[in-house]
CSV table of C-alpha atoms in Angstrom, one decimal:
chain,number,residue,atom,x,y,z
A,139,UNK,CA,-10.7,10.6,34.5
A,140,UNK,CA,-11.6,7.0,33.9
A,141,UNK,CA,-10.1,4.9,31.1
A,142,UNK,CA,-12.0,1.9,29.9
A,143,UNK,CA,-10.8,-0.7,27.3
A,144,UNK,CA,-13.5,-2.4,25.2
A,145,UNK,CA,-13.2,-5.0,22.5
A,146,UNK,CA,-15.7,-4.6,19.6
A,147,UNK,CA,-16.4,-6.0,16.2
A,148,UNK,CA,-16.0,-3.5,13.4
A,149,UNK,CA,-18.8,-3.0,10.9
A,150,UNK,CA,-18.7,-5.2,7.8
A,151,UNK,CA,-18.6,-2.2,5.5
A,152,UNK,CA,-16.3,0.9,5.3
A,153,UNK,CA,-17.2,3.9,7.5
A,154,UNK,CA,-15.4,7.2,7.2
A,155,UNK,CA,-14.4,9.0,10.4
A,156,UNK,CA,-16.5,12.1,9.6
A,157,UNK,CA,-19.6,10.1,8.6
A,158,UNK,CA,-22.7,11.3,10.5
A,159,UNK,CA,-23.3,7.7,11.5
A,160,UNK,CA,-19.9,7.4,13.0
A,161,UNK,CA,-20.7,9.0,16.4
A,162,UNK,CA,-19.6,7.4,19.6
A,163,UNK,CA,-21.5,8.4,22.8
A,164,UNK,CA,-21.5,7.5,26.5
A,165,UNK,CA,-24.4,7.1,28.9
A,166,UNK,CA,-23.7,6.8,32.7
A,167,UNK,CA,-26.4,5.0,34.8
A,168,UNK,CA,-26.5,5.4,38.6
A,169,UNK,CA,-27.8,2.1,39.9
A,170,UNK,CA,-28.2,3.5,43.4
A,171,UNK,CA,-31.6,4.8,42.6
A,172,UNK,CA,-34.9,2.9,42.1
A,173,UNK,CA,-35.5,3.0,39.2
A,174,UNK,CA,-31.9,3.5,37.9
A,175,UNK,CA,-31.2,7.2,37.0
A,176,UNK,CA,-29.3,8.3,34.0
A,177,UNK,CA,-26.6,10.7,34.9
A,178,UNK,CA,-26.3,13.4,32.3
A,179,UNK,CA,-27.4,16.9,31.6
A,180,UNK,CA,-30.6,16.3,33.4
A,181,UNK,CA,-32.5,15.3,30.3
A,182,UNK,CA,-31.2,11.8,30.0
A,183,UNK,CA,-29.2,12.4,26.8
A,184,UNK,CA,-25.9,10.7,25.9
A,185,UNK,CA,-22.5,12.4,26.1
A,186,UNK,CA,-20.7,12.4,22.7
A,187,UNK,CA,-17.1,11.4,23.0
A,188,UNK,CA,-14.4,13.9,22.1
A,189,UNK,CA,-10.7,14.3,22.3
A,190,UNK,CA,-10.8,17.0,24.9
A,191,UNK,CA,-11.1,17.2,28.7
A,192,UNK,CA,-12.2,19.9,31.0
A,193,UNK,CA,-9.3,21.2,33.1
A,194,UNK,CA,-8.3,24.3,35.0
A,195,UNK,CA,-7.3,27.2,32.6
A,196,UNK,CA,-3.7,28.2,32.6
A,197,UNK,CA,-2.8,31.6,34.1
A,198,UNK,CA,-3.6,34.3,33.5
A,199,UNK,CA,-7.2,33.3,33.0
A,200,UNK,CA,-10.6,34.9,32.6
A,201,UNK,CA,-12.4,31.7,33.4
A,202,UNK,CA,-11.8,28.8,35.6
A,203,UNK,CA,-12.2,25.8,33.3
A,204,UNK,CA,-11.0,25.2,29.7
A,205,UNK,CA,-11.1,22.4,27.2
A,206,UNK,CA,-7.7,20.9,26.6
A,207,UNK,CA,-6.7,18.1,24.2
A,208,UNK,CA,-5.8,14.6,25.4
A,209,UNK,CA,-2.9,14.6,22.9
A,210,UNK,CA,-2.0,12.1,20.2
A,211,UNK,CA,-3.4,8.6,20.4
A,212,UNK,CA,-7.0,9.7,21.2
A,213,UNK,CA,-9.9,10.2,18.9
A,214,UNK,CA,-13.6,10.9,19.1
A,215,UNK,CA,-14.3,8.3,16.5
A,216,UNK,CA,-12.4,5.8,14.3
A,217,UNK,CA,-12.7,5.1,10.6
A,218,UNK,CA,-13.4,1.6,9.3
A,219,UNK,CA,-11.1,1.5,6.3
A,220,UNK,CA,-12.3,0.6,2.8
A,221,UNK,CA,-10.4,-2.1,0.9
A,222,UNK,CA,-7.9,-1.2,-1.8
A,223,UNK,CA,-8.0,-3.8,-4.6
A,224,UNK,CA,-5.9,-4.5,-7.7
A,225,UNK,CA,-2.8,-3.4,-5.8
A,226,UNK,CA,0.3,-4.1,-7.8
A,227,UNK,CA,4.0,-3.1,-7.6
A,228,UNK,CA,6.4,-3.7,-10.5
A,229,UNK,CA,10.1,-3.0,-9.7
A,230,UNK,CA,12.6,-1.9,-12.3
A,231,UNK,CA,15.6,-3.5,-10.5
A,232,UNK,CA,15.6,-6.6,-8.3
A,233,UNK,CA,19.2,-6.5,-7.0
A,234,UNK,CA,19.9,-5.9,-3.3
A,235,UNK,CA,21.0,-2.3,-2.5
A,236,UNK,CA,20.1,-1.0,-6.0
A,237,UNK,CA,18.2,2.1,-6.7
A,238,UNK,CA,14.8,1.0,-7.9
A,239,UNK,CA,11.8,2.6,-9.6
A,240,UNK,CA,8.6,1.1,-8.5
A,241,UNK,CA,5.5,1.3,-10.7
A,242,UNK,CA,2.5,1.2,-8.3
A,243,UNK,CA,-1.1,0.6,-9.2
A,244,UNK,CA,-4.2,0.5,-7.0
A,245,UNK,CA,-8.0,0.7,-7.1
A,246,UNK,CA,-9.8,2.8,-4.5
A,247,UNK,CA,-13.1,1.8,-2.8
A,248,UNK,CA,-14.2,5.2,-1.4
A,249,UNK,CA,-13.7,8.8,-2.5
A,250,UNK,CA,-10.8,10.4,-0.6
A,251,UNK,CA,-11.3,14.0,0.3
A,252,UNK,CA,-14.3,16.4,0.0
A,253,UNK,CA,-15.3,19.7,-1.4
A,254,UNK,CA,-13.8,21.4,1.7
A,255,UNK,CA,-10.8,19.1,2.1
A,256,UNK,CA,-9.5,18.3,-1.4
A,257,UNK,CA,-5.9,17.4,-0.6
A,258,UNK,CA,-5.2,13.8,0.1
A,259,UNK,CA,-2.2,11.6,0.9
A,260,UNK,CA,-1.1,8.2,-0.4
A,261,UNK,CA,1.2,6.3,1.9
A,262,UNK,CA,3.4,3.5,0.6
A,263,UNK,CA,4.9,1.2,3.2
A,264,UNK,CA,7.9,-0.9,2.2
A,265,UNK,CA,9.5,-3.8,4.2
A,266,UNK,CA,12.2,-3.0,6.8
A,267,UNK,CA,15.5,-1.9,5.2
A,268,UNK,CA,14.1,-0.3,2.1
A,269,UNK,CA,14.7,3.5,1.9
A,270,UNK,CA,12.7,6.1,0.1
A,271,UNK,CA,14.8,8.9,1.5
A,272,UNK,CA,13.6,11.8,3.7
A,273,UNK,CA,12.6,13.7,0.5
A,274,UNK,CA,11.5,10.9,-1.8
A,275,UNK,CA,11.1,11.1,-5.6
A,276,UNK,CA,7.7,10.4,-7.1
A,277,UNK,CA,6.2,11.1,-10.5
A,278,UNK,CA,3.4,10.0,-12.9
A,279,UNK,CA,4.0,7.0,-15.1
A,280,UNK,CA,4.7,7.3,-18.8
A,281,UNK,CA,1.7,8.7,-20.6
A,282,UNK,CA,1.2,5.4,-22.4
A,283,UNK,CA,-0.1,3.9,-19.2
A,284,UNK,CA,-3.0,6.4,-18.8
A,285,UNK,CA,-5.6,5.0,-21.2
A,286,UNK,CA,-9.4,5.0,-20.9
A,287,UNK,CA,-9.8,1.4,-22.4
A,288,UNK,CA,-10.8,-1.4,-20.1
A,289,UNK,CA,-10.8,-0.4,-16.4
A,290,UNK,CA,-8.6,2.6,-17.4
A,291,UNK,CA,-5.7,3.9,-15.4
A,292,UNK,CA,-5.7,7.5,-14.0
A,293,UNK,CA,-2.8,9.6,-12.7
A,294,UNK,CA,-2.8,11.0,-9.2
A,295,UNK,CA,-4.4,14.5,-9.2
A,296,UNK,CA,-1.1,16.4,-9.0
A,297,UNK,CA,1.3,18.3,-11.2
A,298,UNK,CA,4.3,16.8,-13.0
A,299,UNK,CA,6.1,16.5,-9.7
A,300,UNK,CA,4.4,14.7,-6.8
A,301,UNK,CA,5.3,16.1,-3.4
A,302,UNK,CA,6.8,13.1,-1.4
A,303,UNK,CA,8.1,12.9,2.1
A,304,UNK,CA,9.8,9.9,3.6
A,305,UNK,CA,9.2,8.6,7.1
A,306,UNK,CA,10.0,5.4,9.1
A,307,UNK,CA,7.0,3.1,9.6
A,308,UNK,CA,7.9,2.7,13.3
A,309,UNK,CA,10.4,4.0,15.9
A,310,UNK,CA,12.4,0.9,15.4
A,311,UNK,CA,13.2,1.5,11.7
A,312,UNK,CA,16.6,2.9,10.7
A,313,UNK,CA,15.5,3.9,7.2
A,314,UNK,CA,12.7,6.0,5.6
A,315,UNK,CA,10.7,3.0,4.5
A,316,UNK,CA,7.4,4.9,4.2
A,317,UNK,CA,6.7,7.3,1.3
A,318,UNK,CA,3.9,9.9,1.9
A,319,UNK,CA,2.7,11.3,-1.4
A,320,UNK,CA,0.5,14.4,-1.5
A,321,UNK,CA,-2.2,15.3,-4.0
A,322,UNK,CA,-3.9,18.6,-4.9
A,323,UNK,CA,-7.3,17.0,-5.7
A,324,UNK,CA,-9.6,14.3,-4.4
A,325,UNK,CA,-9.2,10.6,-5.2
A,326,UNK,CA,-12.4,9.3,-6.9
A,327,UNK,CA,-14.1,6.1,-5.7
A,328,UNK,CA,-13.7,2.9,-7.7
A,329,UNK,CA,-10.9,4.4,-9.7
A,330,UNK,CA,-7.7,2.7,-10.8
A,331,UNK,CA,-4.6,4.9,-10.2
A,332,UNK,CA,-0.9,4.5,-11.1
A,333,UNK,CA,2.3,6.3,-10.3
A,334,UNK,CA,6.0,5.6,-9.7
A,335,UNK,CA,8.3,6.2,-6.8
A,336,UNK,CA,12.1,5.6,-6.3
A,337,UNK,CA,13.4,3.4,-3.5
A,338,UNK,CA,16.8,2.0,-2.5
A,339,UNK,CA,16.4,-1.7,-2.1
A,340,UNK,CA,17.3,-3.3,1.3
A,341,UNK,CA,20.9,-4.6,1.8
A,342,UNK,CA,19.7,-8.2,2.3
A,343,UNK,CA,16.8,-10.4,1.4
A,344,UNK,CA,14.5,-12.1,3.9
A,345,UNK,CA,11.4,-14.0,2.9
A,346,UNK,CA,9.1,-11.7,5.0
A,347,UNK,CA,9.7,-9.0,2.4
A,348,UNK,CA,7.3,-10.9,0.1
A,349,UNK,CA,4.4,-10.0,2.4
A,350,UNK,CA,5.3,-6.5,3.7
A,351,UNK,CA,4.2,-4.0,1.0
A,352,UNK,CA,1.1,-1.9,1.9
A,353,UNK,CA,-0.7,1.2,0.7
A,354,UNK,CA,-3.1,3.6,2.6
A,355,UNK,CA,-5.1,6.7,1.6
A,356,UNK,CA,-5.7,9.7,3.9
A,357,UNK,CA,-7.5,13.0,3.9
A,358,UNK,CA,-4.4,15.3,4.4
A,359,UNK,CA,-5.9,18.1,6.4
A,360,UNK,CA,-7.6,15.9,8.9
A,361,UNK,CA,-5.3,12.8,8.8
A,362,UNK,CA,-8.4,10.6,8.6
A,363,UNK,CA,-7.7,7.2,7.0
A,364,UNK,CA,-10.0,6.2,4.2
A,365,UNK,CA,-8.9,3.0,2.4
A,366,UNK,CA,-6.1,0.5,3.0
A,367,UNK,CA,-4.5,-2.6,1.4
A,368,UNK,CA,-5.6,-5.7,3.3
A,369,UNK,CA,-2.9,-7.9,1.6
A,370,UNK,CA,0.6,-7.2,0.3
A,371,UNK,CA,1.1,-5.8,-3.2
A,372,UNK,CA,1.2,-8.4,-6.0
A,373,UNK,CA,3.8,-8.4,-8.7
A,374,UNK,CA,1.8,-10.7,-11.0
A,375,UNK,CA,-1.8,-9.8,-11.8
A,376,UNK,CA,-2.6,-13.5,-12.6
A,377,UNK,CA,-1.7,-14.6,-9.1
A,378,UNK,CA,-4.6,-14.3,-6.6
A,379,UNK,CA,-4.2,-11.7,-3.8
A,380,UNK,CA,-2.7,-13.3,-0.6
A,381,UNK,CA,0.4,-13.7,1.4
A,382,UNK,CA,3.9,-13.8,-0.1
A,383,UNK,CA,2.8,-12.5,-3.5
A,384,UNK,CA,5.2,-9.5,-3.7
A,385,UNK,CA,8.5,-9.4,-5.5
A,386,UNK,CA,11.8,-10.7,-4.1
A,387,UNK,CA,15.4,-9.4,-4.6
A,388,UNK,CA,18.4,-11.3,-5.9
A,389,UNK,CA,22.0,-11.1,-4.7
A,390,UNK,CA,23.8,-9.9,-7.8
A,391,UNK,CA,23.0,-8.5,-11.2
A,392,UNK,CA,23.6,-10.7,-14.2
A,393,UNK,CA,25.8,-9.2,-16.9
A,394,UNK,CA,24.1,-8.9,-20.3
A,395,UNK,CA,26.5,-11.4,-21.9
A,396,UNK,CA,25.6,-14.1,-19.3
A,397,UNK,CA,22.0,-14.3,-20.5
A,398,UNK,CA,20.6,-14.7,-24.0
A,399,UNK,CA,17.2,-15.4,-25.7
A,400,UNK,CA,16.5,-16.5,-29.3
A,401,UNK,CA,13.2,-17.2,-31.1
A,402,UNK,CA,12.2,-19.6,-33.8
A,403,UNK,CA,10.0,-16.9,-35.4
A,404,UNK,CA,9.4,-13.2,-35.0
A,405,UNK,CA,5.8,-13.3,-36.2
A,406,UNK,CA,3.0,-12.4,-33.8
A,407,UNK,CA,1.1,-15.5,-32.5
A,408,UNK,CA,-2.4,-15.3,-33.9
A,409,UNK,CA,-5.1,-17.9,-34.7
A,410,UNK,CA,-3.7,-20.7,-36.9
A,411,UNK,CA,0.0,-19.7,-36.1
A,412,UNK,CA,2.0,-22.1,-34.0
A,413,UNK,CA,3.6,-20.6,-30.9
A,414,UNK,CA,7.3,-19.7,-31.2
A,415,UNK,CA,10.0,-21.9,-29.7
A,416,UNK,CA,12.3,-20.0,-27.4
A,417,UNK,CA,15.8,-21.0,-26.7
A,418,UNK,CA,17.4,-19.5,-23.6
A,419,UNK,CA,21.2,-19.7,-23.9
A,420,UNK,CA,23.4,-19.0,-22.2
A,421,UNK,CA,22.5,-18.7,-18.5
A,422,UNK,CA,25.7,-18.1,-16.5
A,423,UNK,CA,25.4,-17.5,-12.8
A,424,UNK,CA,28.0,-15.9,-10.5
A,425,UNK,CA,28.2,-18.8,-8.0
A,426,UNK,CA,26.9,-22.3,-7.8
A,427,UNK,CA,23.2,-22.6,-6.7
A,428,UNK,CA,20.5,-25.2,-6.3
A,429,UNK,CA,17.7,-22.6,-6.2
A,430,UNK,CA,15.0,-22.3,-8.8
A,431,UNK,CA,15.6,-20.0,-11.9
A,432,UNK,CA,12.9,-17.5,-12.8
A,433,UNK,CA,12.7,-16.2,-16.3
A,434,UNK,CA,10.3,-13.2,-16.7
A,435,UNK,CA,9.0,-12.3,-20.2
A,436,UNK,CA,7.9,-8.8,-21.2
A,437,UNK,CA,4.3,-7.8,-21.0
A,438,UNK,CA,2.2,-9.4,-23.8
A,439,UNK,CA,4.1,-12.7,-23.9
A,440,UNK,CA,2.4,-15.8,-22.5
A,441,UNK,CA,4.2,-19.0,-21.7
A,442,UNK,CA,2.5,-21.9,-23.6
A,443,UNK,CA,4.0,-25.2,-22.8
A,444,UNK,CA,3.5,-28.4,-20.8
A,445,UNK,CA,6.1,-29.8,-18.5
A,446,UNK,CA,6.9,-32.6,-21.1
A,447,UNK,CA,7.6,-29.9,-23.7
A,448,UNK,CA,10.3,-28.3,-21.6
A,449,UNK,CA,13.9,-29.4,-22.5
A,450,UNK,CA,17.0,-28.8,-20.5
A,451,UNK,CA,20.4,-29.2,-22.1
A,452,UNK,CA,23.9,-28.3,-20.9
A,453,UNK,CA,26.1,-26.3,-23.3
A,454,UNK,CA,28.5,-29.3,-23.7
A,455,UNK,CA,25.5,-31.3,-25.1
A,456,UNK,CA,24.9,-33.6,-22.1
């Protein structure tokens, strides 16, 4: 058996593993002849690559040679993954070590599954130290999320409970930082999906966590990859996709009495109505810090001020 390593440029568009165009073949040419002779079945045709080799059959045997598998790590073809877009993760808790419900959204490029293989898998990869558990908890979002307006949001094609198995992303991981969700139906192409899954946040924060969230789709019965996230999940839709755009954890939770917000008016902001002035008082932190403070408003609010409009004042008036 000969092993050859080749470096190739992938196609510029997605290509499924079972696509009829995704066929790899081998032709052997014997240069000792003039002209060169193609070594094959005698007709000059190519050999299609496969994951099996011809070996002696195990005893007892009724024939001498059998096809046996090379084992894991070998394939007769490779998929070129489509690109998942509009990939967002919104956490419910930002504290280190806290139990956290992640609301996850993504847009497929290709259909996942077929008439003969309808079951699919969605893999969510978290940074090192996050733990989905060996048997993870996943479920649909609140029904209010699933609306047809705009691009629309669809639930995963499953029942009320989504089968979910945890796994480490590599042999070096000490936690189940991969969640593998199973569906009972195909994922449609160019469709925006949403679901939620529970994770225990890592015990410490490192900046690389902002760039380590990924999502992949697979055909379950064949384990063929279909689409993947090229960049980390964003937490803010208005931030362009790219590195370091996921959410970061904080060290300690802030008690409710240590943070307060008041408004100059409770009326909706419409044409002809001036924006509301917001006073954030108090902000009491657990220990001295020189880091930036992030204030996140609920969905629907939009910050509308210039830097010169921002006023900072200590409680003692200075």
